[in-house]
XYZ file of C-alpha atoms in Angstrom:
777
model
C 51.494 92.426 161.826
C 51.235 88.722 162.518
C 54.221 86.404 162.396
C 54.168 82.652 161.845
C 57.163 80.364 161.979
C 57.321 76.835 160.653
C 60.106 74.296 160.676
C 60.960 73.018 157.218
C 60.537 69.454 158.274
C 56.961 70.117 159.334
C 55.845 71.894 156.225
C 57.160 70.992 152.805
C 58.669 73.912 150.917
C 56.339 73.240 148.004
C 53.232 73.472 150.172
C 54.424 76.646 151.862
C 55.211 78.292 148.540
C 51.756 77.543 147.173
C 50.215 78.940 150.368
C 52.267 82.120 149.954
C 51.074 82.500 146.371
C 47.416 82.081 147.296
C 47.697 84.564 150.172
C 49.433 87.238 148.107
C 47.425 87.049 144.917
C 43.939 86.006 145.914
C 43.562 87.045 149.558
C 45.307 90.396 149.440
C 48.112 89.709 151.947
C 51.804 90.419 151.582
C 54.200 87.557 152.158
C 57.853 88.307 152.879
C 60.805 86.667 151.187
C 61.367 82.966 151.654
C 64.939 82.025 152.379
C 65.014 78.333 153.065
C 67.642 75.793 153.964
C 67.303 72.212 155.173
C 65.798 72.171 158.687
C 65.892 76.000 158.867
C 63.073 78.069 160.209
C 60.973 79.746 157.480
C 59.693 83.248 158.363
C 56.247 83.893 156.960
C 55.080 87.480 157.429
C 51.460 88.199 156.808
C 50.657 91.900 156.624
C 47.208 93.349 156.135
C 46.649 94.644 152.624
C 45.132 97.807 154.073
C 48.159 98.736 156.170
C 51.226 97.674 154.212
C 51.395 95.752 150.942
C 55.061 96.142 150.184
C 56.817 95.996 146.869
C 58.798 93.045 148.171
C 55.828 90.954 147.212
C 57.563 90.947 143.882
C 60.609 89.674 145.727
C 58.436 86.770 146.801
C 57.579 86.151 143.197
C 61.286 86.092 142.415
C 61.953 83.723 145.294
C 59.159 81.433 144.206
C 60.468 81.571 140.661
C 63.971 80.756 141.883
C 62.627 77.694 143.634
C 60.478 76.633 140.695
C 63.014 74.069 139.557
C 62.647 72.364 142.899
C 58.923 72.792 143.211
C 57.961 72.095 139.616
C 56.148 74.723 137.573
C 52.893 72.787 137.750
C 52.632 73.399 141.488
C 52.909 77.160 141.025
C 50.654 77.550 137.981
C 47.247 79.066 138.394
C 44.233 76.835 138.126
C 44.032 77.264 134.349
C 47.789 76.994 133.858
C 48.391 80.470 132.356
C 51.765 82.079 132.966
C 52.524 85.681 131.998
C 55.794 87.571 131.573
C 55.603 90.140 134.371
C 57.655 93.267 133.682
C 57.897 93.889 137.427
C 60.083 90.818 137.889
C 61.148 90.090 134.271
C 60.012 86.529 134.906
C 57.224 84.283 133.720
C 54.798 84.040 136.621
C 51.601 82.028 137.135
C 48.652 84.326 136.597
C 46.462 84.387 139.697
C 43.839 87.149 139.660
C 42.852 88.980 142.824
C 39.238 88.076 142.175
C 38.812 84.960 140.007
C 35.412 86.279 138.948
C 36.738 89.484 137.418
C 40.225 90.290 136.107
C 40.894 94.030 136.452
C 42.983 95.299 133.531
C 44.036 98.862 132.796
C 45.686 99.754 129.471
C 47.200 103.133 128.724
C 45.354 104.657 125.787
C 46.502 107.182 123.173
C 47.240 110.876 123.440
C 44.752 112.100 120.861
C 46.399 114.866 118.864
C 47.284 113.079 115.590
C 46.344 110.066 113.463
C 46.918 106.581 114.879
C 50.091 105.006 113.486
C 51.646 101.549 113.317
C 53.170 102.006 116.768
C 49.624 102.227 118.114
C 48.655 99.178 116.063
C 51.562 97.194 117.535
C 50.407 97.957 121.084
C 46.643 97.627 120.773
C 46.544 94.605 118.442
C 49.094 92.807 120.631
C 47.013 93.285 123.777
C 43.789 92.638 121.887
C 45.212 89.189 121.108
C 46.248 88.672 124.745
C 42.821 89.829 125.922
C 40.926 87.587 123.504
C 43.017 84.532 124.413
C 42.511 85.149 128.121
C 38.748 85.515 127.647
C 37.931 83.001 124.926
C 40.579 80.341 125.573
C 41.247 80.531 129.305
C 37.766 81.708 130.242
C 38.609 84.828 132.268
C 36.001 87.520 132.769
C 37.916 90.756 132.156
C 37.054 94.356 132.962
C 39.169 96.182 130.367
C 39.668 99.895 131.032
C 41.386 102.295 128.613
C 42.115 105.956 129.157
C 42.126 108.726 126.588
C 44.720 111.424 127.234
C 42.957 114.569 126.067
C 44.897 117.080 128.209
C 48.580 117.168 127.337
C 51.395 119.480 126.246
C 51.401 117.974 122.736
C 47.668 118.574 122.417
C 48.034 122.210 123.497
C 50.829 122.852 121.001
C 48.966 121.089 118.173
C 45.821 123.114 118.937
C 47.716 126.398 118.605
C 49.511 125.227 115.447
C 46.220 124.224 113.837
C 44.656 127.554 114.785
C 47.587 129.546 113.347
C 47.460 127.510 110.128
C 43.714 128.172 109.854
C 44.273 131.928 110.379
C 46.882 132.003 107.605
C 44.583 130.124 105.210
C 41.659 132.470 105.904
C 43.795 135.554 105.293
C 45.183 134.115 102.056
C 41.648 133.502 100.833
C 40.630 137.052 101.753
C 43.722 138.475 100.065
C 43.014 136.504 96.899
C 39.519 137.959 96.743
C 40.602 141.516 97.515
C 43.873 141.718 95.580
C 42.188 142.460 92.265
C 40.753 145.654 93.708
C 43.619 146.593 96.027
C 47.063 145.119 95.443
C 48.453 147.012 98.428
C 46.665 144.589 100.798
C 48.709 141.621 99.616
C 51.944 143.604 99.938
C 51.060 144.801 103.449
C 50.336 141.270 104.671
C 53.178 139.453 102.900
C 55.762 139.994 105.634
C 53.425 138.893 108.439
C 52.232 135.818 106.568
C 55.775 134.768 105.668
C 56.885 135.093 109.303
C 53.873 133.103 110.515
C 54.476 130.395 107.934
C 58.083 130.030 109.108
C 56.814 129.563 112.674
C 54.658 126.658 111.460
C 57.566 125.083 109.604
C 59.817 124.884 112.672
C 59.602 123.092 116.032
C 58.408 126.206 117.808
C 57.133 126.615 121.340
C 53.857 127.887 122.702
C 54.967 131.509 123.058
C 56.116 131.716 119.426
C 52.844 130.246 118.193
C 50.761 132.672 120.254
C 52.872 135.661 119.207
C 52.488 134.654 115.544
C 48.713 134.461 115.979
C 48.685 137.956 117.472
C 50.846 139.363 114.663
C 48.618 137.836 111.976
C 45.465 139.074 113.709
C 46.780 142.643 114.045
C 48.050 142.682 110.453
C 44.657 141.590 109.138
C 42.887 144.208 111.224
C 45.303 146.918 110.062
C 44.382 146.442 106.394
C 40.666 146.236 107.132
C 40.110 142.522 106.720
C 37.712 140.497 108.824
C 38.998 140.357 112.426
C 40.595 137.058 113.372
C 40.560 135.931 116.991
C 43.564 134.223 118.538
C 43.090 130.674 119.785
C 40.648 130.088 122.642
C 42.471 126.991 123.794
C 39.909 126.023 126.453
C 37.380 125.121 123.772
C 39.639 124.573 120.747
C 41.615 121.691 122.235
C 38.390 119.764 122.909
C 37.451 120.021 119.221
C 40.837 118.566 118.286
C 40.768 115.709 120.796
C 37.160 114.756 120.032
C 37.969 114.472 116.337
C 41.177 112.485 116.881
C 39.537 110.193 119.432
C 36.801 109.286 116.955
C 39.467 108.680 114.310
C 41.442 106.459 116.702
C 38.496 104.218 117.543
C 37.531 104.018 113.853
C 41.077 102.800 113.108
C 40.893 100.254 115.926
C 37.577 98.969 114.567
C 39.164 98.646 111.122
C 41.926 96.569 112.748
C 39.278 94.373 114.440
C 40.424 95.444 117.916
C 37.722 94.912 120.537
C 36.525 98.147 122.142
C 37.348 98.637 125.839
C 34.685 97.967 128.453
C 35.297 101.385 130.015
C 36.784 104.520 128.440
C 38.044 107.251 130.782
C 38.923 110.751 129.557
C 41.032 113.213 131.521
C 38.603 116.072 130.799
C 35.840 114.042 132.508
C 37.973 113.335 135.571
C 39.512 116.675 136.579
C 37.529 116.908 139.894
C 38.446 113.318 140.789
C 42.104 113.964 139.915
C 42.169 117.003 142.233
C 40.748 114.934 145.106
C 43.257 112.180 144.348
C 46.146 114.648 144.628
C 44.716 116.036 147.879
C 44.825 112.535 149.381
C 48.449 112.085 148.288
C 49.204 115.485 149.834
C 47.542 114.570 153.138
C 49.598 111.338 153.174
C 52.769 113.430 152.908
C 53.982 112.393 149.466
C 53.731 115.649 147.499
C 54.257 119.386 147.914
C 53.050 122.628 146.353
C 55.347 125.138 144.656
C 54.122 128.301 142.864
C 50.722 126.832 142.120
C 52.069 123.471 140.883
C 52.112 120.243 142.878
C 55.031 117.809 142.684
C 55.379 114.215 143.800
C 58.050 113.893 146.487
C 60.105 110.871 145.401
C 62.414 111.179 148.413
C 59.557 111.093 150.929
C 58.017 108.174 149.054
C 61.275 106.200 148.984
C 61.892 106.822 152.692
C 58.470 105.470 153.649
C 58.715 101.958 155.051
C 58.194 99.279 152.404
C 57.907 101.694 149.473
C 60.347 101.856 146.566
C 60.604 104.204 143.603
C 62.076 102.488 140.551
C 60.572 98.999 140.502
C 60.227 98.621 136.758
C 63.543 99.993 135.507
C 65.790 101.026 138.413
C 68.643 101.851 136.045
C 66.641 104.645 134.393
C 65.743 106.492 137.582
C 67.516 109.838 137.278
C 67.626 109.807 133.462
C 67.202 113.532 132.810
C 66.090 113.141 129.182
C 63.361 110.615 130.001
C 62.141 112.641 132.973
C 61.983 115.807 130.881
C 60.045 113.982 128.183
C 57.611 112.735 130.819
C 57.049 116.262 132.137
C 56.262 117.647 128.684
C 57.662 120.387 126.471
C 55.717 123.166 128.263
C 57.041 122.343 131.717
C 60.818 122.618 131.259
C 60.914 126.081 132.845
C 59.507 124.650 136.091
C 62.519 122.467 136.951
C 63.735 124.944 139.605
C 60.585 124.412 141.672
C 61.388 120.773 142.442
C 63.054 119.559 145.623
C 64.674 116.627 143.835
C 65.369 116.239 140.114
C 63.361 112.986 140.055
C 60.199 114.691 141.375
C 57.427 115.080 138.841
C 54.298 117.189 138.393
C 50.924 116.050 139.649
C 49.307 119.413 138.960
C 50.704 122.106 136.650
C 49.992 125.790 137.164
C 48.648 126.958 133.825
C 50.366 129.649 131.802
C 48.922 131.910 129.116
C 47.615 129.847 126.218
C 47.038 126.682 128.260
C 43.677 125.259 129.390
C 43.009 125.713 133.097
C 40.743 124.453 135.879
C 40.284 125.763 139.405
C 41.995 123.855 142.214
C 43.094 124.381 145.839
C 46.537 125.357 144.472
C 45.256 127.833 141.880
C 44.230 127.456 138.243
C 46.074 124.699 136.441
C 45.774 121.341 134.772
C 46.636 117.699 135.604
C 50.076 116.283 134.913
C 50.399 113.350 132.532
C 51.096 110.537 134.983
C 48.417 111.358 137.577
C 45.548 110.823 135.140
C 46.107 107.063 134.861
C 46.449 106.549 138.613
C 43.280 108.508 139.404
C 41.087 107.106 136.643
C 42.210 103.493 137.061
C 41.716 103.718 140.820
C 38.229 105.169 140.343
C 37.106 102.247 138.179
C 39.263 99.361 139.443
C 39.912 100.291 143.066
C 42.973 99.897 145.275
C 44.367 96.760 143.594
C 44.790 96.036 139.892
C 45.592 92.704 138.244
C 47.073 93.904 134.950
C 48.477 97.166 133.646
C 49.759 97.298 130.086
C 51.239 99.616 127.505
C 54.211 100.106 125.225
C 57.690 99.355 126.548
C 58.557 103.048 126.195
C 56.090 103.758 129.033
C 57.981 101.741 131.644
C 59.864 104.805 132.809
C 58.821 107.303 133.785
C 55.092 106.933 133.095
C 54.291 103.530 134.557
C 56.777 103.987 137.375
C 55.162 107.283 138.342
C 51.670 105.923 137.840
C 52.397 103.071 140.254
C 54.071 105.342 142.840
C 51.129 107.788 142.815
C 48.574 105.027 143.437
C 50.639 103.525 146.257
C 51.023 107.002 147.773
C 47.279 107.567 147.481
C 46.273 104.266 149.096
C 49.354 104.339 151.357
C 50.115 100.787 150.304
C 53.180 99.163 148.820
C 51.765 97.323 145.841
C 49.007 98.448 143.524
C 49.557 96.385 140.357
C 50.367 92.671 140.376
C 51.374 92.263 136.710
C 52.757 94.720 134.193
C 52.678 93.724 130.506
C 54.672 95.747 127.973
C 54.571 95.426 124.194
C 57.849 95.434 122.272
C 59.080 98.258 120.055
C 58.126 98.350 116.372
C 60.612 99.542 113.758
C 60.095 100.408 110.095
C 62.608 98.629 107.854
C 64.876 98.323 110.901
C 64.670 102.030 111.816
C 62.698 103.948 114.403
C 59.494 105.350 112.954
C 59.733 109.119 112.625
C 58.270 111.847 110.436
C 61.763 113.278 110.027
C 62.916 109.960 108.543
C 59.856 109.957 106.244
C 58.893 106.448 107.403
C 55.887 107.505 109.488
C 53.025 105.163 108.537
C 49.499 105.681 109.799
C 47.068 102.836 110.328
C 44.969 104.018 107.395
C 47.988 104.128 105.102
C 48.904 100.573 106.080
C 45.343 99.390 105.441
C 45.479 100.669 101.863
C 48.221 98.097 101.165
C 47.363 95.228 103.484
C 44.220 93.862 105.069
C 43.662 94.031 108.825
C 43.841 90.224 108.782
C 47.312 90.319 107.198
C 48.478 92.901 109.723
C 47.178 90.749 112.566
C 49.124 87.775 111.240
C 52.239 89.970 111.359
C 51.688 90.618 115.062
C 50.773 86.983 115.754
C 54.189 86.017 114.373
C 55.781 87.880 117.310
C 55.266 87.540 121.043
C 53.575 90.583 122.517
C 56.685 91.654 124.461
C 59.231 91.186 121.653
C 60.559 93.938 119.381
C 59.426 93.553 115.787
C 59.843 95.048 112.336
C 57.354 96.264 109.757
C 58.918 95.944 106.321
C 58.257 94.591 102.852
C 59.864 91.289 103.844
C 57.987 90.829 107.122
C 54.666 91.819 105.555
C 55.305 89.470 102.641
C 55.812 86.644 105.138
C 52.650 87.585 107.027
C 50.610 87.904 103.818
C 51.817 84.502 102.594
C 50.897 82.911 105.916
C 47.479 84.544 105.873
C 46.953 83.224 102.340
C 47.854 79.672 103.415
C 45.362 79.818 106.282
C 42.675 81.258 103.981
C 43.323 78.565 101.390
C 43.068 75.894 104.060
C 39.744 77.337 105.240
C 38.361 77.069 101.727
C 39.827 73.603 101.123
C 38.466 72.031 104.267
C 35.093 73.736 103.804
C 34.828 72.321 100.273
C 35.888 68.868 101.442
C 33.346 68.855 104.268
C 30.671 69.875 101.753
C 31.694 66.951 99.530
C 31.540 64.598 102.501
C 28.067 65.881 103.399
C 26.927 65.336 99.813
C 28.272 61.784 99.901
C 26.525 61.187 103.213
C 23.219 62.422 101.792
C 23.561 59.848 99.011
C 24.465 57.105 101.477
C 28.012 56.850 100.109
C 29.924 58.157 103.137
C 32.531 55.837 104.680
C 32.463 56.146 108.479
C 35.070 53.524 109.345
C 38.462 54.879 110.300
C 41.515 53.516 108.552
C 45.180 54.136 109.323
C 45.096 57.606 107.714
C 42.245 58.771 109.960
C 43.943 57.406 113.080
C 47.230 59.167 112.268
C 45.519 62.484 111.526
C 43.477 62.308 114.723
C 46.573 61.525 116.774
C 48.282 64.534 115.205
C 45.259 66.719 116.004
C 45.472 65.682 119.668
C 49.208 66.346 119.848
C 48.898 69.726 118.140
C 46.091 70.741 120.481
C 48.372 69.935 123.405
C 51.250 71.869 121.822
C 49.073 74.927 121.152
C 47.760 74.751 124.709
C 51.324 74.643 126.052
C 52.320 77.613 123.879
C 49.371 79.749 124.975
C 49.992 78.948 128.630
C 53.577 80.154 128.175
C 52.776 83.884 128.273
C 50.551 83.515 125.189
C 53.265 82.430 122.763
C 51.378 82.977 119.512
C 54.362 82.326 117.157
C 54.746 78.791 118.548
C 50.984 78.260 118.389
C 50.886 79.331 114.741
C 53.722 76.933 113.948
C 51.725 74.038 115.368
C 48.638 75.090 113.413
C 50.690 75.265 110.202
C 51.877 71.689 110.762
C 48.289 70.574 111.302
C 47.272 72.334 108.064
C 49.976 70.521 106.087
C 49.010 67.143 107.527
C 45.309 67.758 106.864
C 45.977 68.848 103.279
C 48.037 65.694 102.738
C 45.207 63.609 104.122
C 42.585 65.268 101.908
C 44.698 64.606 98.821
C 45.367 60.990 99.786
C 41.871 59.692 100.561
C 38.564 59.903 98.644
C 36.023 62.566 99.584
C 33.660 59.950 101.029
C 35.998 59.428 103.982
C 36.806 61.483 107.071
C 33.940 63.964 107.081
C 33.470 63.929 110.879
C 37.225 64.113 111.539
C 37.634 67.076 109.193
C 34.693 68.760 110.857
C 36.428 68.357 114.246
C 39.589 69.917 112.845
C 37.575 72.774 111.368
C 35.847 73.389 114.724
C 39.244 73.517 116.427
C 40.468 76.102 113.947
C 37.254 78.059 114.562
C 38.057 78.164 118.259
C 41.740 79.102 118.044
C 41.459 81.622 115.224
C 38.550 83.283 117.008
C 40.804 83.585 120.082
C 43.347 85.335 117.865
C 40.737 87.743 116.468
C 40.753 86.152 113.011
C 37.593 85.416 111.070
C 37.847 82.360 108.891
C 37.738 82.795 105.120
C 35.608 80.766 102.728
C 33.611 78.952 105.409
C 29.918 78.673 104.582
C 27.870 78.834 107.772
C 24.691 80.439 109.032
C 26.472 83.684 109.877
C 28.161 84.078 106.515
C 25.061 83.073 104.598
C 22.888 85.580 106.403
C 25.343 88.426 105.916
C 26.493 87.725 102.388
C 23.408 86.596 100.458
C 21.844 89.339 98.376
C 18.075 89.319 98.335
C 16.841 87.279 95.394
C 20.319 86.192 94.313
C 23.270 83.999 95.128
C 25.906 84.818 97.699
C 29.367 85.943 96.511
C 30.933 82.727 97.725
C 28.442 80.657 95.727
C 29.214 82.666 92.617
C 32.907 82.175 93.262
C 32.415 78.432 93.599
C 30.453 78.274 90.344
C 32.980 80.302 88.407
C 35.885 78.342 89.824
C 34.201 75.032 88.952
C 33.466 76.175 85.423
C 37.041 77.257 84.975
C 38.317 73.904 86.279
C 36.221 72.030 83.713
C 37.283 74.181 80.765
C 40.911 74.076 81.802
C 40.810 70.308 82.228
C 39.280 69.831 78.753
C 41.933 72.036 77.197
C 44.761 70.167 78.878
C 43.287 66.832 77.742
C 42.945 68.093 74.153
C 46.540 69.238 74.183
C 47.795 65.878 75.454
C 45.807 63.968 72.805
C 46.999 66.279 70.030
C 43.610 67.766 69.373
C 42.982 71.095 67.682
C 46.296 72.892 68.092
C 44.976 76.355 68.844
C 42.140 75.307 71.162
C 44.140 74.444 74.292
C 46.284 77.544 74.078
C 43.266 79.782 73.569
C 41.226 78.253 76.388
C 44.144 78.281 78.834
C 44.744 81.918 78.011
C 41.100 82.725 78.728
C 41.310 80.832 82.023
C 44.319 82.875 83.030
C 42.562 86.107 82.096
C 39.576 85.052 84.198
C 41.905 84.333 87.141
C 44.161 87.367 86.807
C 41.919 90.117 85.425
C 38.191 89.407 85.720
C 37.637 87.718 89.081
C 40.038 89.862 91.155
C 37.912 92.906 90.330
C 34.973 91.035 91.850
C 36.941 90.216 95.002
C 37.677 86.596 94.052
C 41.182 85.192 94.389
C 41.935 81.912 92.557
C 45.094 79.854 92.945
C 45.849 76.833 90.767
C 46.743 73.581 92.539
C 48.562 70.463 91.402
C 45.449 68.415 92.096
C 43.666 70.188 89.231
C 41.096 71.790 91.560
C 41.717 75.501 92.024
C 41.512 77.156 95.438
C 39.316 80.252 95.694
C 38.915 82.849 98.447
C 36.932 86.083 98.744
C 38.599 89.346 99.705
C 38.611 93.082 99.142
C 39.254 93.661 95.402
C 41.727 96.432 96.232
C 43.755 94.068 98.394
C 43.727 91.340 95.743
C 44.910 93.879 93.185
C 47.625 95.065 95.603
C 48.795 91.462 95.998
C 48.780 91.012 92.230
C 50.748 94.238 91.825
C 53.335 93.003 94.323
C 53.587 89.688 92.481
C 53.958 91.482 89.136
C 56.630 93.716 90.622
C 58.480 90.725 92.083
C 58.189 88.831 88.789
C 59.399 91.830 86.791
C 62.272 92.361 89.194
C 63.187 88.678 88.951
C 63.022 88.913 85.134
C 65.241 91.999 85.090
C 67.695 90.422 87.529
C 67.802 87.257 85.449
C 68.283 89.244 82.243
C 71.060 91.278 83.901
C 72.795 88.097 85.009
C 72.503 86.604 81.547
C 73.798 89.781 79.917
C 76.706 89.925 82.367
C 77.417 86.254 81.692
C 77.317 86.839 77.943
C 79.593 89.881 78.294
C 82.085 87.801 80.281
C 81.956 85.061 77.664
C 82.574 87.536 74.815
C 85.357 89.209 76.763
C 87.029 85.846 77.389
C 86.773 84.957 73.683
C 88.216 88.324 72.709
C 91.076 87.858 75.144
C 91.770 84.331 73.937
C 92.081 85.601 70.341
C 95.047 87.845 71.280
C 98.478 86.165 70.806
C 100.482 85.830 74.064
C 103.234 88.035 72.623
C 100.754 90.938 72.308
C 98.616 90.532 75.451
C 100.604 93.174 77.379
C 100.371 95.782 74.600
C 98.847 99.077 75.887
C 95.942 98.882 73.409
C 94.701 95.734 75.208
C 94.806 97.174 78.758
C 91.027 97.688 78.861
C 90.327 94.204 77.466
C 92.478 92.572 80.146
C 91.197 95.009 82.795
C 94.624 96.375 83.708
C 94.879 99.587 85.707
C 98.258 100.687 84.314
C 100.220 100.165 81.063
C 103.594 98.600 80.504
C 106.533 99.978 78.484
C 109.342 97.902 76.965
C 108.696 94.177 76.409
C 111.163 91.300 75.833
C 111.183 89.102 72.727
C 108.352 86.947 74.205
C 106.160 89.944 74.933
C 106.765 89.913 78.717
C 107.036 93.439 80.228
C 110.484 94.670 81.288
C 109.349 98.018 82.611
C 106.263 100.110 83.395
C 105.021 102.872 81.126
C 106.900 105.445 83.229
C 110.213 103.640 82.624
C 110.493 102.030 86.069
C 111.742 98.442 85.850
C 109.287 95.629 86.614
C 110.111 93.909 89.896
C 111.143 90.258 89.944
C 108.014 89.183 91.767
C 105.744 91.004 89.322
C 107.665 89.636 86.309
C 107.243 86.124 87.700
C 103.512 86.743 88.054
C 103.265 88.093 84.507
C 105.069 85.014 83.150
C 102.460 82.756 84.746
C 99.661 84.848 83.234
C 101.282 84.594 79.795
C 101.649 80.822 80.082
C 97.992 80.410 81.062
C 96.888 82.733 78.284
C 99.010 80.821 75.752
C 97.062 77.646 76.543
C 93.719 79.445 76.094
C 94.921 81.002 72.835
C 95.950 77.592 71.428
C 92.576 76.079 72.394
C 90.771 78.939 70.662
C 92.812 78.490 67.484
C 92.194 74.758 67.538
C 88.427 75.237 67.879
């Protein structure tokens, strides 16, 4: 340990803070907390990364952040100006990689036992956007590592459930074939099959599933059917995980999520995980109990400079979260732990679980240890970024971090944690029991991957968000506006190029060009500021929308001969930013699109769309002109109807979307015909709903009007008669009335109170006026 002391007057606080940041993030040293006062001595502790890199480095980050108002954020920002919201400190911090030449990023991958759902999409699209922006906008070279959890309690249970379901299906098929010859077989197996089916229907444990398999197997053998083996989990679980892993990556490709640079699977890393645990054991941070190995949180917390509970201290000790982290098959092992907060590094395998040999006996890795071991193997003893869903903060990420620090005997392994916000479905947690569980493939049948990405771009990666009809409608509308702009500016640039080829282009800038260029510069600066602020994509999209509106206004205001180069600059800027967001532009004719879309010997789809749209514009324009000049009466109506049929029925089936514009030139875009039809169906539904709502309002209004007329026709002296109670919407009837028809008592003979009689008199007076007006009319 080396100590340096400086007097504040000799070294400016700003300079010292920047030095601390450089030492901690780029040179691998730990710098202690800075507590400064005018003319006070500032302790600066530099500790070798290899000996002690304490968690209080994050305290330094907090101290630096606290002083940022004095220092100015610019002095603390990394060279490229990117700040990230670090879950370790809950503060925006300047991103300074350990090695500027390679950012080391580990993201927790899926547990592959079921189809990928929208919760997965929220996490992996969000960090795909962050990753793309960091690479393509800020220029970082990133090594992106993702794990695949293919050994887990959920996988084991799902493997046995699938095997039992397959056994039941096979027996039912055999029974169906044999029942014609021997009906006693079906009767003999009915009880066993019913019991097994009930096991599948419930949330049963491993023992129940295995017992049901044995019962079904013995029952089948007893009646002479083909023998059925119980589940060989050691091989069966691999078949399940291989299938689900392939499905997961196919879904990610459909969502346009970049593949990871490195994929690590637990089944490939069992030997390395065992060695990793042995190192933790030799460092004194874990213990063996009955063939299992547990992390010793007390020993870890008592070690100098180490802390358990950095991410969410308030959740340390939460029994429900810790039990969930241990897994459903490990609840019976709680008595083996020294402290309730201890967690399994290695689990002694029981009957029906996969097993590998180890120094502690046959068993399998715990959930948390896999990420520490695999990330350390690829990325080493210091990691820049670790990311995952916010539900992984505790216990998974907390345990993952503690294991790595115990293995390397250091006090800081990850510099930045990024966590994606929760996703809800119509405001509720997604759950199969609530019947709102939506897989990625189900979502893609209704919306395009581009529309889904716009939904996530409308939220910061760390914010909670909602998937609903309203939010998807907003995202789809925004995607449509961007697609329309792509087509509009592409068409305008083509017109400008045509004018230039004829020598008609106007190069001189007028006031409109100067204003649009100034806006482009300001919006570029605003987008840059938003992306530097922990990749604030909602703010960036807002700036791009404003630029779209201004550019559309410009294109409508000036002739096509003007502004070609300026519009091309704007288009190039959109190319850059949308590419950083993982969005391909729509309707842009370039070398890439031409090469991929042109059919041999024929025109490309976009060229056909342009021709059809132009033809429709001409016919529609002629019809409108004929109608205005009182031409043939039926011609305009007929032609306009055909134009609408072309727009609404013919072209959508070909993947062409056309939208009419006030300028008279329709906007066309190409898309999946199924998605265009889905959009049209939603519009028809909304229109029909609006029509029904309007009709209901009109009917209710008409009913009120008729009721008021009927009331007004009743003389005031009769308005309180019992036969008119329903007309006047009275709950109860009145009895005796005075000579003016005002009630004296209720129907049950009880006298009307003075206050009520006074109220009834006012009603009668008002009604008398309405009755006189009705008679007069």
